[in-house]
Amino acid sequence: MAAVARATASSRALTKSLPLLGRLPKLSSAPTHSARALGIVRAFSALVSPPSRAVVYEQQVVEVPPVLVKENDVCVRMLAAPINPSDINSIEGVYPVRPQLPAVRGREGVGEVHLVGSAVKDLSPGDLVIPSPLSFGTWQTYIVKDQSVWQKFDKNSPIEYAATISINPPIALRMLEDYTSLEPRDSIVQNGATSMVGRCLIQIVKSCGIHSINVIRDRCSLESFQ
Ligand SMILES: NC(=O)c1ccc[n+]([C@@H]2O[C@H](COP(=O)([O-])OP(=O)(O)OC[C@H]3O[C@@H](n4cnc5c(N)ncnc54)[C@H](OP(=O)(O)O)[C@@H]3O)[C@@H](O)[C@H]2O)c1
C-alpha cells in the first residue's frame, strides 16, 4: 500500500514537472534533474520482476581450442555434413540417443584426413573419410577421433553422396533385407516415397531388377520427383 501511495504521489510529481521539460537543459551523463530528484525512482523499481532462471535454447558457433592428436587419432577436416531429420529430433530432445551437453550436432558427413597420429597406418593426409559407426559432432570444421571410427571413402565419389551415405541408404537396404527375401521381378510397395529413404530404396530395387510401386501425397512439386 505504501508503494502504491508513493507511486501515486510520484506520478503527480512527474505530471507536475512535465510542463517544465521543454525548459530543462540537455541531459548530460550525470543529470542534475534526475529521476531521483523528482522522487519517482521507487515507484518504477516496484515494477521490476524477481531474477529468473530459464532454459535457453541457443544456436552458437564457437571457436573450439586445438586438441592433442594422440598416437591412434586421426584429425579430419570436414568437407560436408548434412542436416538429417534425426539431428533435428535430437536438438528437440525427442531422439532416443542423447549426447551429453554441451554437444556438437551432426551424425554423418565426409572429411579429408588432415593429420594422423604416430600409430596410424591405414590412413594418410588427403584420404577421404566418413565416420562409421556414426558419431556425433560432424557439424564442425576439424574433428579428432580414434582411427577406428573413420572409414576410407573413394576419392572420386561426389562429396554430397559421401556426406549422406551413412544413414538413409543403409536403412533402405535393411528394410529390404531384414523382413523378407526378394527376387528379381518381385514387386515392393512403399508410401512416403519422396523421402530420402524412399528414393534410396527405389534405386536399390531397380539395380536388383525388382519393381517398385511408390505412393506419394499429392504435391505441386510432383514433377521434380518424377
Ligand atoms: N531408424 C533409423 O535409423 C532411421 C534412419 C533414417 C530414417 N528413418 C526414418 O525413415 C523415415 C524417412 O526418413 P527420411 O530422412 O528419408 O525423411 P524425409 O526425407 O524428411 O522425408 C519425409 C517423408 O515423409 C513425408 N511426409 C511428411 N509429412 C507427411 C504427411 N503429413 N503426410 C504424408 N506424408 C508426409 C514426406 O512427403 P512429402 O515429400 O510429400 O513432404 C516425405 O516423403 C522417417 O520416418 C525416419 O524417421 C529411420
PDB file of C-alpha atoms and ligand atoms in Angstrom:
ATOM      1  CA  MET A   1       0.000   0.000   0.000  1.00  0.00           C
ATOM      2  CA  ALA A   2       2.839   2.348   0.874  1.00  0.00           C
ATOM      3  CA  ALA A   3       4.398   1.701  -2.511  1.00  0.00           C
ATOM      4  CA  VAL A   4       1.111   2.401  -4.308  1.00  0.00           C
ATOM      5  CA  ALA A   5       0.636   5.623  -2.366  1.00  0.00           C
ATOM      6  CA  ARG A   6       4.178   6.673  -3.182  1.00  0.00           C
ATOM      7  CA  ALA A   7       3.692   5.770  -6.820  1.00  0.00           C
ATOM      8  CA  THR A   8       0.571   7.933  -6.997  1.00  0.00           C
ATOM      9  CA  ALA A   9       2.364  10.831  -5.347  1.00  0.00           C
ATOM     10  CA  SER A  10       5.319  10.380  -7.678  1.00  0.00           C
ATOM     11  CA  SER A  11       3.037  10.272 -10.726  1.00  0.00           C
ATOM     12  CA  ARG A  12       1.594  13.577  -9.606  1.00  0.00           C
ATOM     13  CA  ALA A  13       5.124  14.949  -9.228  1.00  0.00           C
ATOM     14  CA  LEU A  14       6.005  13.749 -12.705  1.00  0.00           C
ATOM     15  CA  THR A  15       2.816  15.206 -14.194  1.00  0.00           C
ATOM     16  CA  LYS A  16       3.513  18.481 -12.441  1.00  0.00           C
ATOM     17  CA  SER A  17       7.049  18.562 -13.800  1.00  0.00           C
ATOM     18  CA  LEU A  18       6.068  17.771 -17.402  1.00  0.00           C
ATOM     19  CA  PRO A  19       5.376  21.386 -18.486  1.00  0.00           C
ATOM     20  CA  LEU A  20       8.910  22.209 -17.355  1.00  0.00           C
ATOM     21  CA  LEU A  21      10.525  19.654 -19.610  1.00  0.00           C
ATOM     22  CA  GLY A  22      10.759  21.981 -22.574  1.00  0.00           C
ATOM     23  CA  ARG A  23      12.893  24.384 -20.496  1.00  0.00           C
ATOM     24  CA  LEU A  24      15.182  21.738 -18.974  1.00  0.00           C
ATOM     25  CA  PRO A  25      18.834  21.780 -20.092  1.00  0.00           C
ATOM     26  CA  LYS A  26      20.003  18.955 -22.377  1.00  0.00           C
ATOM     27  CA  LEU A  27      20.526  15.680 -20.435  1.00  0.00           C
ATOM     28  CA  SER A  28      24.170  15.045 -19.626  1.00  0.00           C
ATOM     29  CA  SER A  29      25.647  11.743 -18.364  1.00  0.00           C
ATOM     30  CA  ALA A  30      25.211  12.995 -14.777  1.00  0.00           C
ATOM     31  CA  PRO A  31      21.876  14.816 -14.858  1.00  0.00           C
ATOM     32  CA  THR A  32      21.159  17.202 -12.021  1.00  0.00           C
ATOM     33  CA  HIS A  33      17.395  16.984 -12.709  1.00  0.00           C
ATOM     34  CA  SER A  34      17.499  13.222 -12.153  1.00  0.00           C
ATOM     35  CA  ALA A  35      14.563  10.869 -11.642  1.00  0.00           C
ATOM     36  CA  ARG A  36      15.691  10.549  -8.020  1.00  0.00           C
ATOM     37  CA  ALA A  37      15.310  14.332  -7.628  1.00  0.00           C
ATOM     38  CA  LEU A  38      11.761  14.022  -8.976  1.00  0.00           C
ATOM     39  CA  GLY A  39      11.026  11.311  -6.369  1.00  0.00           C
ATOM     40  CA  ILE A  40       9.954   8.670  -8.894  1.00  0.00           C
ATOM     41  CA  VAL A  41      12.716   6.046  -8.619  1.00  0.00           C
ATOM     42  CA  ARG A  42      10.966   3.887  -6.011  1.00  0.00           C
ATOM     43  CA  ALA A  43       7.725   3.935  -7.926  1.00  0.00           C
ATOM     44  CA  PHE A  44       9.322   2.430 -11.039  1.00  0.00           C
ATOM     45  CA  SER A  45      11.545  -0.053  -9.140  1.00  0.00           C
ATOM     46  CA  ALA A  46       8.341  -1.652  -7.767  1.00  0.00           C
ATOM     47  CA  LEU A  47       7.684  -2.950 -11.324  1.00  0.00           C
ATOM     48  CA  VAL A  48      10.933  -4.917 -11.648  1.00  0.00           C
ATOM     49  CA  SER A  49      10.417  -8.693 -11.631  1.00  0.00           C
ATOM     50  CA  PRO A  50      12.483 -11.061  -9.471  1.00  0.00           C
ATOM     51  CA  PRO A  51      15.575 -12.638 -11.062  1.00  0.00           C
ATOM     52  CA  SER A  52      14.602 -15.669 -13.139  1.00  0.00           C
ATOM     53  CA  ARG A  53      16.242 -18.932 -14.171  1.00  0.00           C
ATOM     54  CA  ALA A  54      15.449 -20.136 -17.664  1.00  0.00           C
ATOM     55  CA  VAL A  55      16.274 -22.925 -20.073  1.00  0.00           C
ATOM     56  CA  VAL A  56      17.630 -21.076 -23.120  1.00  0.00           C
ATOM     57  CA  TYR A  57      17.922 -22.789 -26.481  1.00  0.00           C
ATOM     58  CA  GLU A  58      20.696 -21.106 -28.337  1.00  0.00           C
ATOM     59  CA  GLN A  59      22.475 -21.875 -31.576  1.00  0.00           C
ATOM     60  CA  GLN A  60      26.079 -20.867 -31.246  1.00  0.00           C
ATOM     61  CA  VAL A  61      29.134 -21.059 -33.432  1.00  0.00           C
ATOM     62  CA  VAL A  62      32.125 -21.216 -31.096  1.00  0.00           C
ATOM     63  CA  GLU A  63      35.881 -21.465 -31.533  1.00  0.00           C
ATOM     64  CA  VAL A  64      36.991 -24.854 -30.185  1.00  0.00           C
ATOM     65  CA  PRO A  65      40.547 -24.877 -28.800  1.00  0.00           C
ATOM     66  CA  PRO A  66      43.086 -27.210 -30.501  1.00  0.00           C
ATOM     67  CA  VAL A  67      43.238 -30.751 -29.103  1.00  0.00           C
ATOM     68  CA  LEU A  68      46.155 -33.151 -28.856  1.00  0.00           C
ATOM     69  CA  VAL A  69      46.279 -35.723 -31.685  1.00  0.00           C
ATOM     70  CA  LYS A  70      47.185 -38.909 -29.801  1.00  0.00           C
ATOM     71  CA  GLU A  71      49.016 -41.812 -31.449  1.00  0.00           C
ATOM     72  CA  ASN A  72      45.834 -43.605 -32.630  1.00  0.00           C
ATOM     73  CA  ASP A  73      43.943 -40.421 -33.501  1.00  0.00           C
ATOM     74  CA  VAL A  74      43.069 -39.006 -36.877  1.00  0.00           C
ATOM     75  CA  CYS A  75      42.380 -35.315 -37.375  1.00  0.00           C
ATOM     76  CA  VAL A  76      39.833 -34.794 -40.155  1.00  0.00           C
ATOM     77  CA  ARG A  77      38.926 -31.556 -41.904  1.00  0.00           C
ATOM     78  CA  MET A  78      35.190 -31.798 -42.537  1.00  0.00           C
ATOM     79  CA  LEU A  79      34.130 -31.031 -46.111  1.00  0.00           C
ATOM     80  CA  ALA A  80      30.355 -31.533 -45.876  1.00  0.00           C
ATOM     81  CA  ALA A  81      27.867 -32.549 -43.197  1.00  0.00           C
ATOM     82  CA  PRO A  82      24.116 -32.682 -43.860  1.00  0.00           C
ATOM     83  CA  ILE A  83      21.186 -31.899 -41.588  1.00  0.00           C
ATOM     84  CA  ASN A  84      19.470 -35.259 -41.156  1.00  0.00           C
ATOM     85  CA  PRO A  85      15.962 -35.284 -39.606  1.00  0.00           C
ATOM     86  CA  SER A  86      17.477 -37.224 -36.691  1.00  0.00           C
ATOM     87  CA  ASP A  87      19.728 -34.205 -35.985  1.00  0.00           C
ATOM     88  CA  ILE A  88      16.630 -32.038 -35.652  1.00  0.00           C
ATOM     89  CA  ASN A  89      14.966 -34.681 -33.469  1.00  0.00           C
ATOM     90  CA  SER A  90      17.919 -34.788 -31.140  1.00  0.00           C
ATOM     91  CA  ILE A  91      18.031 -30.981 -30.866  1.00  0.00           C
ATOM     92  CA  GLU A  92      14.338 -31.198 -29.997  1.00  0.00           C
ATOM     93  CA  GLY A  93      15.213 -33.753 -27.306  1.00  0.00           C
ATOM     94  CA  VAL A  94      12.988 -36.475 -28.792  1.00  0.00           C
ATOM     95  CA  TYR A  95      15.678 -38.686 -30.348  1.00  0.00           C
ATOM     96  CA  PRO A  96      16.319 -41.832 -28.276  1.00  0.00           C
ATOM     97  CA  VAL A  97      20.114 -41.374 -28.336  1.00  0.00           C
ATOM     98  CA  ARG A  98      21.036 -38.204 -26.458  1.00  0.00           C
ATOM     99  CA  PRO A  99      24.523 -36.735 -26.293  1.00  0.00           C
ATOM    100  CA  GLN A 100      25.952 -35.227 -23.142  1.00  0.00           C
ATOM    101  CA  LEU A 101      25.547 -31.458 -23.272  1.00  0.00           C
ATOM    102  CA  PRO A 102      27.013 -29.198 -24.439  1.00  0.00           C
ATOM    103  CA  ALA A 103      27.310 -31.135 -27.688  1.00  0.00           C
ATOM    104  CA  VAL A 104      28.143 -30.545 -31.339  1.00  0.00           C
ATOM    105  CA  ARG A 105      25.385 -31.876 -33.607  1.00  0.00           C
ATOM    106  CA  GLY A 106      25.676 -33.706 -36.906  1.00  0.00           C
ATOM    107  CA  ARG A 107      25.783 -37.506 -37.222  1.00  0.00           C
ATOM    108  CA  GLU A 108      27.072 -38.038 -40.723  1.00  0.00           C
ATOM    109  CA  GLY A 109      29.339 -36.238 -43.155  1.00  0.00           C
ATOM    110  CA  VAL A 110      32.555 -36.518 -45.089  1.00  0.00           C
ATOM    111  CA  GLY A 111      36.002 -35.119 -44.488  1.00  0.00           C
ATOM    112  CA  GLU A 112      39.605 -35.176 -45.595  1.00  0.00           C
ATOM    113  CA  VAL A 113      42.353 -36.530 -43.363  1.00  0.00           C
ATOM    114  CA  HIS A 114      44.450 -33.601 -42.171  1.00  0.00           C
ATOM    115  CA  LEU A 115      46.850 -35.220 -39.651  1.00  0.00           C
ATOM    116  CA  VAL A 116      47.379 -38.725 -38.319  1.00  0.00           C
ATOM    117  CA  GLY A 117      48.826 -39.927 -35.018  1.00  0.00           C
ATOM    118  CA  SER A 118      52.128 -41.832 -34.989  1.00  0.00           C
ATOM    119  CA  ALA A 119      50.470 -45.298 -34.747  1.00  0.00           C
ATOM    120  CA  VAL A 120      48.004 -44.790 -37.621  1.00  0.00           C
ATOM    121  CA  LYS A 121      48.997 -46.877 -40.644  1.00  0.00           C
ATOM    122  CA  ASP A 122      45.861 -47.221 -42.804  1.00  0.00           C
ATOM    123  CA  LEU A 123      45.000 -43.566 -43.283  1.00  0.00           C
ATOM    124  CA  SER A 124      47.101 -40.704 -44.618  1.00  0.00           C
ATOM    125  CA  PRO A 125      46.637 -36.975 -45.082  1.00  0.00           C
ATOM    126  CA  GLY A 126      44.436 -36.326 -48.124  1.00  0.00           C
ATOM    127  CA  ASP A 127      42.305 -39.501 -47.744  1.00  0.00           C
ATOM    128  CA  LEU A 128      38.544 -39.018 -47.954  1.00  0.00           C
ATOM    129  CA  VAL A 129      36.811 -40.483 -44.878  1.00  0.00           C
ATOM    130  CA  ILE A 130      33.342 -40.858 -43.376  1.00  0.00           C
ATOM    131  CA  PRO A 131      32.532 -41.563 -39.730  1.00  0.00           C
ATOM    132  CA  SER A 132      31.434 -45.161 -39.221  1.00  0.00           C
ATOM    133  CA  PRO A 133      29.955 -46.170 -36.878  1.00  0.00           C
ATOM    134  CA  LEU A 134      28.090 -42.871 -36.834  1.00  0.00           C
ATOM    135  CA  SER A 135      29.476 -40.427 -34.348  1.00  0.00           C
ATOM    136  CA  PHE A 136      28.204 -37.155 -33.013  1.00  0.00           C
ATOM    137  CA  GLY A 137      29.784 -33.872 -33.964  1.00  0.00           C
ATOM    138  CA  THR A 138      30.161 -33.650 -37.731  1.00  0.00           C
ATOM    139  CA  TRP A 139      28.999 -30.008 -37.716  1.00  0.00           C
ATOM    140  CA  GLN A 140      32.478 -28.657 -37.116  1.00  0.00           C
ATOM    141  CA  THR A 141      35.499 -27.847 -39.230  1.00  0.00           C
ATOM    142  CA  TYR A 142      38.051 -30.251 -37.662  1.00  0.00           C
ATOM    143  CA  ILE A 143      37.382 -33.469 -35.722  1.00  0.00           C
ATOM    144  CA  VAL A 144      39.959 -35.518 -33.835  1.00  0.00           C
ATOM    145  CA  LYS A 145      38.842 -39.092 -33.102  1.00  0.00           C
ATOM    146  CA  ASP A 146      40.298 -42.579 -32.886  1.00  0.00           C
ATOM    147  CA  GLN A 147      41.238 -44.122 -36.240  1.00  0.00           C
ATOM    148  CA  SER A 148      38.639 -46.884 -35.705  1.00  0.00           C
ATOM    149  CA  VAL A 149      35.711 -44.505 -36.347  1.00  0.00           C
ATOM    150  CA  TRP A 150      36.956 -43.349 -39.765  1.00  0.00           C
ATOM    151  CA  GLN A 151      36.356 -45.351 -42.945  1.00  0.00           C
ATOM    152  CA  LYS A 152      38.225 -44.546 -46.130  1.00  0.00           C
ATOM    153  CA  PHE A 153      35.945 -43.499 -48.990  1.00  0.00           C
ATOM    154  CA  ASP A 154      36.533 -43.472 -52.751  1.00  0.00           C
ATOM    155  CA  LYS A 155      38.093 -40.106 -53.590  1.00  0.00           C
ATOM    156  CA  ASN A 156      36.207 -39.942 -56.893  1.00  0.00           C
ATOM    157  CA  SER A 157      32.772 -40.061 -55.215  1.00  0.00           C
ATOM    158  CA  PRO A 158      30.659 -36.911 -55.340  1.00  0.00           C
ATOM    159  CA  ILE A 159      31.004 -35.150 -51.994  1.00  0.00           C
ATOM    160  CA  GLU A 160      27.231 -34.898 -51.467  1.00  0.00           C
ATOM    161  CA  TYR A 161      26.859 -38.667 -51.868  1.00  0.00           C
ATOM    162  CA  ALA A 162      29.712 -39.403 -49.476  1.00  0.00           C
ATOM    163  CA  ALA A 163      28.262 -36.992 -46.915  1.00  0.00           C
ATOM    164  CA  THR A 164      24.823 -38.632 -46.934  1.00  0.00           C
ATOM    165  CA  ILE A 165      25.586 -42.324 -47.372  1.00  0.00           C
ATOM    166  CA  SER A 166      25.751 -43.287 -43.702  1.00  0.00           C
ATOM    167  CA  ILE A 167      22.117 -43.038 -42.556  1.00  0.00           C
ATOM    168  CA  ASN A 168      19.428 -43.290 -45.227  1.00  0.00           C
ATOM    169  CA  PRO A 169      20.853 -45.762 -47.806  1.00  0.00           C
ATOM    170  CA  PRO A 170      21.657 -48.431 -45.158  1.00  0.00           C
ATOM    171  CA  ILE A 171      18.151 -48.037 -43.700  1.00  0.00           C
ATOM    172  CA  ALA A 172      16.608 -48.627 -47.136  1.00  0.00           C
ATOM    173  CA  LEU A 173      18.751 -51.737 -47.528  1.00  0.00           C
ATOM    174  CA  ARG A 174      17.818 -53.010 -44.050  1.00  0.00           C
ATOM    175  CA  MET A 175      14.109 -52.593 -44.851  1.00  0.00           C
ATOM    176  CA  LEU A 176      14.570 -54.678 -47.989  1.00  0.00           C
ATOM    177  CA  GLU A 177      16.725 -57.405 -46.488  1.00  0.00           C
ATOM    178  CA  ASP A 178      15.668 -57.794 -42.853  1.00  0.00           C
ATOM    179  CA  TYR A 179      11.974 -58.661 -43.260  1.00  0.00           C
ATOM    180  CA  THR A 180      11.733 -60.739 -46.401  1.00  0.00           C
ATOM    181  CA  SER A 181      13.720 -62.245 -49.220  1.00  0.00           C
ATOM    182  CA  LEU A 182      13.181 -60.612 -52.590  1.00  0.00           C
ATOM    183  CA  GLU A 183      13.956 -61.976 -56.054  1.00  0.00           C
ATOM    184  CA  PRO A 184      14.281 -60.188 -59.410  1.00  0.00           C
ATOM    185  CA  ARG A 185      10.826 -59.383 -60.879  1.00  0.00           C
ATOM    186  CA  ASP A 186       9.271 -59.249 -57.383  1.00  0.00           C
ATOM    187  CA  SER A 187       7.469 -56.008 -56.537  1.00  0.00           C
ATOM    188  CA  ILE A 188       7.515 -53.851 -53.442  1.00  0.00           C
ATOM    189  CA  VAL A 189       5.043 -51.135 -52.426  1.00  0.00           C
ATOM    190  CA  GLN A 190       6.103 -48.188 -50.262  1.00  0.00           C
ATOM    191  CA  ASN A 191       4.486 -44.976 -49.082  1.00  0.00           C
ATOM    192  CA  GLY A 192       6.388 -41.774 -48.273  1.00  0.00           C
ATOM    193  CA  ALA A 193       8.326 -42.469 -51.467  1.00  0.00           C
ATOM    194  CA  THR A 194       9.609 -38.889 -51.831  1.00  0.00           C
ATOM    195  CA  SER A 195      11.633 -39.317 -48.633  1.00  0.00           C
ATOM    196  CA  MET A 196      15.394 -39.814 -48.863  1.00  0.00           C
ATOM    197  CA  VAL A 197      14.988 -43.356 -47.586  1.00  0.00           C
ATOM    198  CA  GLY A 198      12.263 -43.938 -50.206  1.00  0.00           C
ATOM    199  CA  ARG A 199      14.445 -42.592 -53.022  1.00  0.00           C
ATOM    200  CA  CYS A 200      17.354 -44.802 -51.952  1.00  0.00           C
ATOM    201  CA  LEU A 201      15.022 -47.783 -51.865  1.00  0.00           C
ATOM    202  CA  ILE A 202      13.818 -47.070 -55.421  1.00  0.00           C
ATOM    203  CA  GLN A 203      17.413 -47.026 -56.686  1.00  0.00           C
ATOM    204  CA  ILE A 204      18.421 -50.192 -54.842  1.00  0.00           C
ATOM    205  CA  VAL A 205      15.461 -52.285 -56.043  1.00  0.00           C
ATOM    206  CA  LYS A 206      15.895 -51.029 -59.602  1.00  0.00           C
ATOM    207  CA  SER A 207      19.518 -52.205 -59.606  1.00  0.00           C
ATOM    208  CA  CYS A 208      18.273 -55.654 -58.437  1.00  0.00           C
ATOM    209  CA  GLY A 209      15.563 -55.966 -61.109  1.00  0.00           C
ATOM    210  CA  ILE A 210      12.766 -55.551 -58.525  1.00  0.00           C
ATOM    211  CA  HIS A 211       9.730 -53.396 -59.347  1.00  0.00           C
ATOM    212  CA  SER A 212       8.658 -50.619 -57.016  1.00  0.00           C
ATOM    213  CA  ILE A 213       5.204 -49.092 -56.613  1.00  0.00           C
ATOM    214  CA  ASN A 214       5.623 -45.728 -54.935  1.00  0.00           C
ATOM    215  CA  VAL A 215       2.849 -43.934 -53.087  1.00  0.00           C
ATOM    216  CA  ILE A 216       3.271 -40.209 -52.526  1.00  0.00           C
ATOM    217  CA  ARG A 217       0.945 -37.460 -51.414  1.00  0.00           C
ATOM    218  CA  ASP A 218      -0.403 -35.026 -53.965  1.00  0.00           C
ATOM    219  CA  ARG A 219       2.009 -32.117 -54.289  1.00  0.00           C
ATOM    220  CA  CYS A 220       2.585 -29.223 -56.646  1.00  0.00           C
ATOM    221  CA  SER A 221       6.275 -30.211 -56.927  1.00  0.00           C
ATOM    222  CA  LEU A 222       5.422 -33.698 -58.207  1.00  0.00           C
ATOM    223  CA  GLU A 223       7.393 -33.116 -61.452  1.00  0.00           C
ATOM    224  CA  SER A 224      10.685 -32.745 -59.577  1.00  0.00           C
ATOM    225  CA  PHE A 225      10.157 -36.178 -58.030  1.00  0.00           C
ATOM    226  CA  GLN A 226       9.450 -37.852 -61.381  1.00  0.00           C
TER     227      GLN A 226
HETATM  228  N1  LIG B   1      15.646 -45.939 -37.703  1.00  0.00           N
HETATM  229  C1  LIG B   1      16.568 -45.243 -38.319  1.00  0.00           C
HETATM  230  O1  LIG B   1      17.758 -45.334 -38.024  1.00  0.00           O
HETATM  231  C2  LIG B   1      16.141 -44.328 -39.429  1.00  0.00           C
HETATM  232  C3  LIG B   1      17.118 -43.753 -40.244  1.00  0.00           C
HETATM  233  C4  LIG B   1      16.695 -42.921 -41.275  1.00  0.00           C
HETATM  234  C5  LIG B   1      15.359 -42.664 -41.449  1.00  0.00           C
HETATM  235  N2  LIG B   1      14.442 -43.218 -40.612  1.00  0.00           N
HETATM  236  C6  LIG B   1      13.013 -42.935 -40.767  1.00  0.00           C
HETATM  237  O2  LIG B   1      12.657 -43.091 -42.133  1.00  0.00           O
HETATM  238  C7  LIG B   1      11.650 -42.133 -42.461  1.00  0.00           C
HETATM  239  C8  LIG B   1      12.107 -41.297 -43.661  1.00  0.00           C
HETATM  240  O3  LIG B   1      13.268 -40.557 -43.292  1.00  0.00           O
HETATM  241  P1  LIG B   1      13.884 -39.509 -44.328  1.00  0.00           P
HETATM  242  O4  LIG B   1      15.076 -38.894 -43.703  1.00  0.00           O
HETATM  243  O5  LIG B   1      14.085 -40.214 -45.619  1.00  0.00           O
HETATM  244  O6  LIG B   1      12.680 -38.465 -44.404  1.00  0.00           O
HETATM  245  P2  LIG B   1      12.488 -37.168 -45.329  1.00  0.00           P
HETATM  246  O7  LIG B   1      13.465 -37.179 -46.478  1.00  0.00           O
HETATM  247  O8  LIG B   1      12.478 -35.989 -44.434  1.00  0.00           O
HETATM  248  O9  LIG B   1      11.045 -37.389 -45.940  1.00  0.00           O
HETATM  249  C9  LIG B   1       9.880 -37.341 -45.157  1.00  0.00           C
HETATM  250  C10 LIG B   1       8.761 -38.052 -45.917  1.00  0.00           C
HETATM  251  O10 LIG B   1       7.569 -38.006 -45.136  1.00  0.00           O
HETATM  252  C11 LIG B   1       6.512 -37.483 -45.963  1.00  0.00           C
HETATM  253  N3  LIG B   1       5.572 -36.754 -45.129  1.00  0.00           N
HETATM  254  C12 LIG B   1       5.869 -35.814 -44.201  1.00  0.00           C
HETATM  255  N4  LIG B   1       4.747 -35.355 -43.635  1.00  0.00           N
HETATM  256  C13 LIG B   1       3.723 -36.043 -44.202  1.00  0.00           C
HETATM  257  C14 LIG B   1       2.326 -36.020 -44.038  1.00  0.00           C
HETATM  258  N5  LIG B   1       1.772 -35.214 -43.140  1.00  0.00           N
HETATM  259  N6  LIG B   1       1.576 -36.838 -44.809  1.00  0.00           N
HETATM  260  C15 LIG B   1       2.144 -37.674 -45.687  1.00  0.00           C
HETATM  261  N7  LIG B   1       3.478 -37.749 -45.899  1.00  0.00           N
HETATM  262  C16 LIG B   1       4.244 -36.937 -45.156  1.00  0.00           C
HETATM  263  C17 LIG B   1       7.199 -36.574 -46.939  1.00  0.00           C
HETATM  264  O11 LIG B   1       6.363 -36.397 -48.052  1.00  0.00           O
HETATM  265  P3  LIG B   1       6.453 -35.060 -48.946  1.00  0.00           P
HETATM  266  O12 LIG B   1       7.665 -35.202 -49.828  1.00  0.00           O
HETATM  267  O13 LIG B   1       5.173 -35.077 -49.694  1.00  0.00           O
HETATM  268  O14 LIG B   1       6.582 -33.898 -47.985  1.00  0.00           O
HETATM  269  C18 LIG B   1       8.441 -37.402 -47.270  1.00  0.00           C
HETATM  270  O15 LIG B   1       8.155 -38.421 -48.188  1.00  0.00           O
HETATM  271  C19 LIG B   1      11.429 -41.287 -41.219  1.00  0.00           C
HETATM  272  O16 LIG B   1      10.320 -41.822 -40.519  1.00  0.00           O
HETATM  273  C20 LIG B   1      12.696 -41.501 -40.421  1.00  0.00           C
HETATM  274  O17 LIG B   1      12.498 -41.343 -39.036  1.00  0.00           O
HETATM  275  C21 LIG B   1      14.813 -44.060 -39.619  1.00  0.00           C
END
